[in-house]
Coordinates of C-alpha atoms in Angstrom, one line a residue:
X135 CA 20.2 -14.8 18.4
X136 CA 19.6 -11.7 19.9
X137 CA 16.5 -9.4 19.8
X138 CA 14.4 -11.7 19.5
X139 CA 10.8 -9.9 20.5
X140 CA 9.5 -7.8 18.3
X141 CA 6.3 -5.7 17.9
X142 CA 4.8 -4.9 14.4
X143 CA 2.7 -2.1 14.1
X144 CA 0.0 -2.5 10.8
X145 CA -1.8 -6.2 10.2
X146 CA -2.0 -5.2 6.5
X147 CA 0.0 -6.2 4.2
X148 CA 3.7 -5.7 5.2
X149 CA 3.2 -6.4 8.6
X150 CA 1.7 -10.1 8.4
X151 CA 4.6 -10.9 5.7
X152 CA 7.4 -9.9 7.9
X153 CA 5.5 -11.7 10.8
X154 CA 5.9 -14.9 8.4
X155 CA 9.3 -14.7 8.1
X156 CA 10.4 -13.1 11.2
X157 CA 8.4 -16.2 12.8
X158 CA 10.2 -18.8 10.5
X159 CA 13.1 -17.4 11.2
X160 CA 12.8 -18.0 15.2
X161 CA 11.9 -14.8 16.7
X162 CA 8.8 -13.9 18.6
X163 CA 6.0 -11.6 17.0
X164 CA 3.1 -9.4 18.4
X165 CA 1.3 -7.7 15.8
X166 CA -0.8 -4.9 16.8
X167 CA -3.3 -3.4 14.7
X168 CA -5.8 -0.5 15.8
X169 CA -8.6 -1.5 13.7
X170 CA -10.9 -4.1 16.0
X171 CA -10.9 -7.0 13.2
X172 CA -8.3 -8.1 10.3
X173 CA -9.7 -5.5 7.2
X174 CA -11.3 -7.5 4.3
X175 CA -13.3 -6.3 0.8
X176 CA -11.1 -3.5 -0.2
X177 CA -9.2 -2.3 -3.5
X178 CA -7.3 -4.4 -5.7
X179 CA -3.4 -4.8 -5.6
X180 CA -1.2 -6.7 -7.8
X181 CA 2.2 -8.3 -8.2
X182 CA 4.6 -7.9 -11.7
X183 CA 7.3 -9.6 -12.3
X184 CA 9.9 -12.2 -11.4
X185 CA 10.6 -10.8 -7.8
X186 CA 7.5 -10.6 -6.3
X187 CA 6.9 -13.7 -7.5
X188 CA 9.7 -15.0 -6.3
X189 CA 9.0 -13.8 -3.1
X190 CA 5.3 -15.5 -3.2
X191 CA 6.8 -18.1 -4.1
X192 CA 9.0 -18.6 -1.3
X193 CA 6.5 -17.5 0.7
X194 CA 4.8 -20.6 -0.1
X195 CA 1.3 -18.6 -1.2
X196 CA 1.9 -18.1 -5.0
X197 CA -0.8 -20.8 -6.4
X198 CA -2.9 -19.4 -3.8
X199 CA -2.7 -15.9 -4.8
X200 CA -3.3 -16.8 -8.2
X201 CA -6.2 -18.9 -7.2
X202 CA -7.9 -16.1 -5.9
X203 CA -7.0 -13.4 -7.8
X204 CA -9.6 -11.3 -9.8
X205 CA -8.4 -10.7 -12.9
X206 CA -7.2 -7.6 -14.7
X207 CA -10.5 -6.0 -16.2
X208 CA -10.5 -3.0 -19.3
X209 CA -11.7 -0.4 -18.7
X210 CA -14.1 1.8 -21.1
X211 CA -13.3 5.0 -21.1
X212 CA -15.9 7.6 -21.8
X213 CA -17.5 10.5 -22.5
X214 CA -20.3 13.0 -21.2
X215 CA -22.9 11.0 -23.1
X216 CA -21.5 7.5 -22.5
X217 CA -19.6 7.2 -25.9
X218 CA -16.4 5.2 -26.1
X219 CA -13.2 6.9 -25.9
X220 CA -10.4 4.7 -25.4
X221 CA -10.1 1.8 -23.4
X222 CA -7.3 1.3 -20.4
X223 CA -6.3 -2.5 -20.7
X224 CA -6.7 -4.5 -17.8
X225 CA -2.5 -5.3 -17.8
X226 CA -2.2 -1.9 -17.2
X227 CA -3.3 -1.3 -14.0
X228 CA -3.9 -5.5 -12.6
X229 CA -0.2 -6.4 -13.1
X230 CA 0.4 -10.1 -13.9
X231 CA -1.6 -11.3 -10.9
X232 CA -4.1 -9.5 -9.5
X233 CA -6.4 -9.9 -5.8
X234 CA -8.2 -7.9 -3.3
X235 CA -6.3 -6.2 -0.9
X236 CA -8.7 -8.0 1.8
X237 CA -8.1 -11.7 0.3
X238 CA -4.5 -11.3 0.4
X239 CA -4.8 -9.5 4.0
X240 CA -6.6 -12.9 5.0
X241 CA -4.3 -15.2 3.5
X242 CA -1.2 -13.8 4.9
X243 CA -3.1 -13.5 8.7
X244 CA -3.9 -17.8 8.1
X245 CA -0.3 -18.6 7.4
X246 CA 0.7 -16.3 10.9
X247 CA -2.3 -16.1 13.3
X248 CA -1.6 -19.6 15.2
X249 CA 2.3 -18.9 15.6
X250 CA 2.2 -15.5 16.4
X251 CA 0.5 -13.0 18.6
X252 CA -2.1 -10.7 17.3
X253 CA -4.4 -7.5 19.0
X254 CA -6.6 -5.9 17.1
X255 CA -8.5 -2.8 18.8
X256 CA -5.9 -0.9 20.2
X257 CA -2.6 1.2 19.0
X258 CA 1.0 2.4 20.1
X259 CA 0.9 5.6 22.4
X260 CA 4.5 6.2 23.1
X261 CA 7.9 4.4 22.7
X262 CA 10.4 5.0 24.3
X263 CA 14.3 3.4 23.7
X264 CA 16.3 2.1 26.5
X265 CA 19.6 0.2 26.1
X266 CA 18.1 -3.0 25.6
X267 CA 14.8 -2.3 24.5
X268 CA 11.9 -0.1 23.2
X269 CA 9.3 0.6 26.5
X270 CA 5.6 0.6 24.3
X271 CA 2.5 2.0 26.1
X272 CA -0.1 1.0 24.2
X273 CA -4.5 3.0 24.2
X274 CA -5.3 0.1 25.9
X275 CA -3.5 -2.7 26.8
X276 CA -0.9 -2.5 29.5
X277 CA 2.3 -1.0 28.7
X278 CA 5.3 -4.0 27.5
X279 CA 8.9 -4.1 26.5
X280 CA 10.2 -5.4 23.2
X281 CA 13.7 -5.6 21.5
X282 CA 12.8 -4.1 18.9
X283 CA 9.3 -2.0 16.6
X284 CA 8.2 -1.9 13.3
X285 CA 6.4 0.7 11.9
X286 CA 4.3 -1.2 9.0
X287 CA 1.2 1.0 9.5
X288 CA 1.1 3.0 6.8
X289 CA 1.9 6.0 4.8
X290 CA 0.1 8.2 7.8
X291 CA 2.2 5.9 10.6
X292 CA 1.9 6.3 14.0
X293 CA 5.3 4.5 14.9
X294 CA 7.1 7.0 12.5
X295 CA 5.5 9.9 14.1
X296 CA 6.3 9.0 17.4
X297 CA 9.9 7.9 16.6
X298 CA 10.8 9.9 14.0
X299 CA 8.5 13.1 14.3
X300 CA 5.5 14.6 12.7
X301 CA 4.1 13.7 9.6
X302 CA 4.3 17.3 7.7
X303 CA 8.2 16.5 8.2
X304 CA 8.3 13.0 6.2
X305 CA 5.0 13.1 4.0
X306 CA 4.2 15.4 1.0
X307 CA 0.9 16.0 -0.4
X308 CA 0.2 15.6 -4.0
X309 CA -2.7 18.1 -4.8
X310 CA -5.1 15.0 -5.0
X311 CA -7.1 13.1 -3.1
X312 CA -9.2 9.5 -4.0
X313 CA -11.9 7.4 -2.4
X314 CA -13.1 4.3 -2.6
X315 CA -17.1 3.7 -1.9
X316 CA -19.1 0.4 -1.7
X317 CA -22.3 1.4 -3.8
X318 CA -24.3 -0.5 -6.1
X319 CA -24.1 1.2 -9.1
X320 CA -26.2 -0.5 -12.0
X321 CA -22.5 -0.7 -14.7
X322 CA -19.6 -1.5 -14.6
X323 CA -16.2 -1.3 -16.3
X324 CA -16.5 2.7 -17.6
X325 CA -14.1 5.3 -16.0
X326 CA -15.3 9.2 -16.7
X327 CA -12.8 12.3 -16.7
X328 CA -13.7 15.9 -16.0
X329 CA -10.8 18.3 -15.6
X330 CA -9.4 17.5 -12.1
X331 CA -11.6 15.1 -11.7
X332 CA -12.0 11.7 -12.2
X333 CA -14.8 8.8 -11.2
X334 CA -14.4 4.9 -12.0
X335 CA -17.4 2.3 -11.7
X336 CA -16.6 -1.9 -11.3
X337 CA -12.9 -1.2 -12.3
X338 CA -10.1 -3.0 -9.9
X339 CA -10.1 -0.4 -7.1
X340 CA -13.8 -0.4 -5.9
X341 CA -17.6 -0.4 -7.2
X342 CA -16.9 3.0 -7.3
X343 CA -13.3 4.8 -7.8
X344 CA -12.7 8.6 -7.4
X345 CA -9.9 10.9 -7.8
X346 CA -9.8 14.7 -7.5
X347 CA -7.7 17.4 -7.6
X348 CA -7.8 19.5 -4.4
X349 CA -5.9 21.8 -2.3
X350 CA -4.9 20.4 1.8
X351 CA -8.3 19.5 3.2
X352 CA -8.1 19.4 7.0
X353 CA -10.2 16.4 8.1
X354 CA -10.8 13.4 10.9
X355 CA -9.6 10.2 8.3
X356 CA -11.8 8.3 10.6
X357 CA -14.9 10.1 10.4
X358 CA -16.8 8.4 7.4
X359 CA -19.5 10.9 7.8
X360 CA -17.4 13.9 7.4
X361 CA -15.1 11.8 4.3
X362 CA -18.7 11.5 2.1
X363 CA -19.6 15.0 2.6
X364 CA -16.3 16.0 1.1
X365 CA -16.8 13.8 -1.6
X366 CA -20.3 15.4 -2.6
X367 CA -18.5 18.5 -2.7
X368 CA -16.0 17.9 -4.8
X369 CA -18.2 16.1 -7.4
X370 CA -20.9 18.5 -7.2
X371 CA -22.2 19.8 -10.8
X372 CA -20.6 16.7 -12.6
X373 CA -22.3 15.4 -15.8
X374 CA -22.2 11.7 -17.0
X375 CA -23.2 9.3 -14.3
X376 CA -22.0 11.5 -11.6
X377 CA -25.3 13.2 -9.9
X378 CA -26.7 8.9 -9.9
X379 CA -23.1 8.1 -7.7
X380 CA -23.3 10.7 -5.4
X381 CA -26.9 10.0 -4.6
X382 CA -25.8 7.2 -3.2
X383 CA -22.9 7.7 -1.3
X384 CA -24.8 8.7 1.7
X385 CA -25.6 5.5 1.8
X386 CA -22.5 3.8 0.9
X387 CA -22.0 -0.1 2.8
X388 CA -18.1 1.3 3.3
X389 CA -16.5 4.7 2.1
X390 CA -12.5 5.5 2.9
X391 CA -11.6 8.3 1.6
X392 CA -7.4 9.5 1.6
X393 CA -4.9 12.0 0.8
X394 CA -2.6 11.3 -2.6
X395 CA 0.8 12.1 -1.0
X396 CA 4.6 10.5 -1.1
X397 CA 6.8 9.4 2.1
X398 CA 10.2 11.4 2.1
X399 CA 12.4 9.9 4.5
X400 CA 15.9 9.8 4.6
X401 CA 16.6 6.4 6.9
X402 CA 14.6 4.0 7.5
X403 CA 15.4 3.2 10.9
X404 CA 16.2 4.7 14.1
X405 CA 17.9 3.2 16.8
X406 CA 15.5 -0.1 17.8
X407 CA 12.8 1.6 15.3
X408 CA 12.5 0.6 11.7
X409 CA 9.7 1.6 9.1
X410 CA 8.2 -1.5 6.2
X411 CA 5.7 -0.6 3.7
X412 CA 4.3 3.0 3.1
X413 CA 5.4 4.2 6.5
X414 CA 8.9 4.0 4.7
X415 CA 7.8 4.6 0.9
X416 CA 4.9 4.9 0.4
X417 CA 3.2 7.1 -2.8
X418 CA -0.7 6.5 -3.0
X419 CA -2.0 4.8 -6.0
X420 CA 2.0 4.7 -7.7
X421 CA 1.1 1.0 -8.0
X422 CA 4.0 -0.4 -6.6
X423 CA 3.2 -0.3 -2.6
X424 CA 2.3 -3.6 -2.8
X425 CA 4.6 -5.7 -3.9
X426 CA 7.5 -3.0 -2.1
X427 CA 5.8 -4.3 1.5
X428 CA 6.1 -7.8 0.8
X429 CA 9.8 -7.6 -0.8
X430 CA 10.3 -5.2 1.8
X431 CA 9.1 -7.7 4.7
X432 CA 11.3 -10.5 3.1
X433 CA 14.5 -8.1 2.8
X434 CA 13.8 -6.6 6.3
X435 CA 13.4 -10.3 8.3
X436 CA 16.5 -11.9 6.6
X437 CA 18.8 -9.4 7.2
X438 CA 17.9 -9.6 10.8
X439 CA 18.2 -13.0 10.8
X440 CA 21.3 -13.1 8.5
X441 CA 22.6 -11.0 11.5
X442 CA 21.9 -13.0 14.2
X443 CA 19.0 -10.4 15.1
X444 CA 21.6 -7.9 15.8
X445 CA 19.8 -4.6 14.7
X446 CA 22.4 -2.1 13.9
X447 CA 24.1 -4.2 11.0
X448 CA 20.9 -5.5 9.9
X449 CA 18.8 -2.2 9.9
X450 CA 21.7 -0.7 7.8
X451 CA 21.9 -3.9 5.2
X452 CA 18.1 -3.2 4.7
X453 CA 18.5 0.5 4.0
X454 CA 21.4 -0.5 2.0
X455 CA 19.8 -3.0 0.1
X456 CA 16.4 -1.6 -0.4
X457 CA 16.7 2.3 -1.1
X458 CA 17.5 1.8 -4.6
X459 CA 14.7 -0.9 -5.2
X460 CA 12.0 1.5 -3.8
X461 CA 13.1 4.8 -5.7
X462 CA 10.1 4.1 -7.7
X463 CA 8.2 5.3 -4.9
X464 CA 10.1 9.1 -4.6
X465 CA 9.0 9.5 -7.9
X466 CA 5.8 10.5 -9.8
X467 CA 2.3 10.8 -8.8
X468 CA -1.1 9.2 -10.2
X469 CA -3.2 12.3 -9.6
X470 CA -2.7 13.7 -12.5
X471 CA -2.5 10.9 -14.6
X472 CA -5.8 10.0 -13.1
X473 CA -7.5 13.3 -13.5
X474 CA -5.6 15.5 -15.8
X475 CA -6.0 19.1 -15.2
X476 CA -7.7 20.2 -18.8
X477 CA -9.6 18.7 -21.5
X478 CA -6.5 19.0 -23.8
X479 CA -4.6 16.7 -20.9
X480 CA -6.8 14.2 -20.5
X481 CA -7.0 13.9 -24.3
X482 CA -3.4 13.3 -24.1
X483 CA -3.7 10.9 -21.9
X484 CA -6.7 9.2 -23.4
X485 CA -4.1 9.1 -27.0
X486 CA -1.7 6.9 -25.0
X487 CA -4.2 4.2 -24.6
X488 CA -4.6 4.0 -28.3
X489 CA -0.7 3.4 -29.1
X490 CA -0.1 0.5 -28.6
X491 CA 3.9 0.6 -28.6
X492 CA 3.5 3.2 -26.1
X493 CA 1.5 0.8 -23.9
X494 CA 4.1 -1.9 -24.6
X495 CA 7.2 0.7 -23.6
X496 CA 5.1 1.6 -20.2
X497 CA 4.7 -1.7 -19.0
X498 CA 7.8 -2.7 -19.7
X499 CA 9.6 0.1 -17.7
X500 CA 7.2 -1.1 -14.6
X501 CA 8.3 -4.5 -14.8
X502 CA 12.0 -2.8 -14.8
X503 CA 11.3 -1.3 -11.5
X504 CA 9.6 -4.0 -10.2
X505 CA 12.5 -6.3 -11.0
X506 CA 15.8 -3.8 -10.3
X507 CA 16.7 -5.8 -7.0
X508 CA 18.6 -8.9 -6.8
X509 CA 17.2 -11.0 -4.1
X510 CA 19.4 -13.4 -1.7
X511 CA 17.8 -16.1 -0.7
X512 CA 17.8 -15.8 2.5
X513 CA 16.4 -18.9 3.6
X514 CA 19.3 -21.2 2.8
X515 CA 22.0 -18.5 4.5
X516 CA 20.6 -18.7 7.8
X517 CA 19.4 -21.7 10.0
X518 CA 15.6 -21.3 10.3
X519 CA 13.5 -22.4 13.6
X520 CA 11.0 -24.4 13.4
X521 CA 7.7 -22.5 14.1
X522 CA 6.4 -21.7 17.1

């Protein structure tokens, strides 16, 4: 086996699965992960169809997912004065199985954390690609030497910035942005539209869901403080419940507020580099990132072990393999589905919930894209080492 130490940046979601099978596979795995503990609570994410559970399956956590998942919840959709609309069924946006990002975080970092290596706190300064390895210099830990880095950190990666260049090259935004704020808000269930606007209370996401329409906002993504002030802005003058939620996002236990944009990236490797996850294909809120990460991770360690961990072939088998499974990703956007534009749009929109045959031919298509791969089972084509 060669190229056997690698170094994963992002302890999310992609980067703990491919640890699992990278690990079961025989090589060695550092995880690094700038934030200083493993990220709980957060939005909901779910799985559809027959290949990501497949992959859960194989994974070994499929019962367990399903044993924690939250359930799909309608949604009332409403007007100024509270009045019913439409509802948007729970199927629609929870999948088949449905759990917090967090739990799923946490049980993916239980079934890793005592064979492989993890450090939270710090992040990846530069890299930089010698014959037989990739030279990482890390905030601050002292600098090491891997055969090989993954870049599963995200739609805003570091690793793809510093390997591949900046992010205005490989990242397009949408006109949108949403946040996701920790409030007590009295209700739940009830999502509110004004034009280019949009605010959901105890749906999937978060206590309290918003999307907006906006042009480029230029902003410190870690400065919570400066995220809730642009979120008053933008919802400033809003009727229904509005003026109650923003009270209280001062306030807010936990706020993350991001752009809506899409990854546009040609290859997803270069040279000892390769991106998983959104780094590679990511499109905010396209409710697929998910389950692409984990199939991603699964595709991504068995090539490299199918190839005896030699990079070239097994970078390109993965690019081969997986650029027509996540074309779902370079297309659409869920800004303005979210918040349509004008009151005659979000009427339109509001009209699809009611057809039901409509409904039926939508999630149909998603379970078409989340199903248009044909999976080797990678397991039984390579001889797997026991863990470490």
């Amino acid at each position: 086996m060669k190229n056997t130490t690698v170094l994963i940046s992002g302890a999310s979601i992609g980067g703990p699965a491919l640890a699992y099978w990278l690990n079961r596979y025989g090589f060695t795995v550092t995880v690094v992960e700038r934030a200083p503990a493993l990220r709980l609570g957060g939005q909901a994410v779910d799985f559809k169809g027959t290949t990501h559970h497949t992959v859960l399956e194989r994974m070994g956590i499929l019962e367990e997912v399903r044993r924690r998942q939250t359930g799909g919840a309608d949604q009332v959709i409403v007007d100024a004065n509270g009045r019913r609309l439409t509802v948007m069924p729970g199927e629609f946006s929870g999948g088949d199985v449905e759990i917090l990002r967090g739990d799923l975080a946490a049980l993916l970092y239980e079934r890793t954390a005592g064979n492989c290596e993890y450090v939270f706190g710090d992040s990846i300064t530069s890299l930089t690609e010698t014959e037989t390895g990739v030279h990482v210099t890390f905030e601050r830990g002292a600098p090491r030497t891997f055969d090989l880095v993954v870049g599963a950190d995200g739609i805003h990666s570091n690793v793809r910035r510093l390997a591949f260049g900046p992010e205005s090259e490989y990242v397009k935004f949408l006109g949108y942005y949403y946040a996701l704020a920790d409030i007590d808000t009295g209700f739940s269930g009830a999502m509110y539209n004004e034009p280019g606007r949009m605010v959901s209370v105890g749906g999937p996401k978060a206590p309290a869901f918003f999307v907006f329409a906006s042009e480029q906002l230029d902003y410190d993504r870690y400065d919570t403080g400066q995220q809730k002030r642009i979120l008053l802005d933008a919802y400033r003058g809003g009727g229904w419940k509005i003026p109650e939620l923003m009270a209280k996002v001062p306030d807010a236990r936990d706020l993350y507020l991001d752009s809506i944009s899409r990854v546009h990236i040609d290859r997803y490797a270069k040279g000892r580099v390769v991106l998983l996850g959104d780094a590679a294909y990511g499109n905010t809120l396209g409710g697929f990132g998910t389950g692409l990460a984990l199939v991603g991770a699964y595709v991504l360690a068995g090539e490299l072990a199918a190839a005896g961990g030699e990079h070239r072939t097994a970078f390109q088998n993965y690019n081969d393999v997986f650029r027509g499974y996540a074309k779902v990703a370079r297309q659409g956007t869920a800004g303005p589905f979210l918040a349509p534009a004008t009151p005659a749009k979000i009427r339109m929109r509001n009209w699809m919930f009611k057809r039901r045959f409509l409904m039926k031919a939508m999630l149909k298509m998603t379970d078409w894209f989340a199903t248009d791969i044909e999976l080797k089972d990678y397991p039984k084509l390579v001889r797997t080492a026991a863990p470490r």
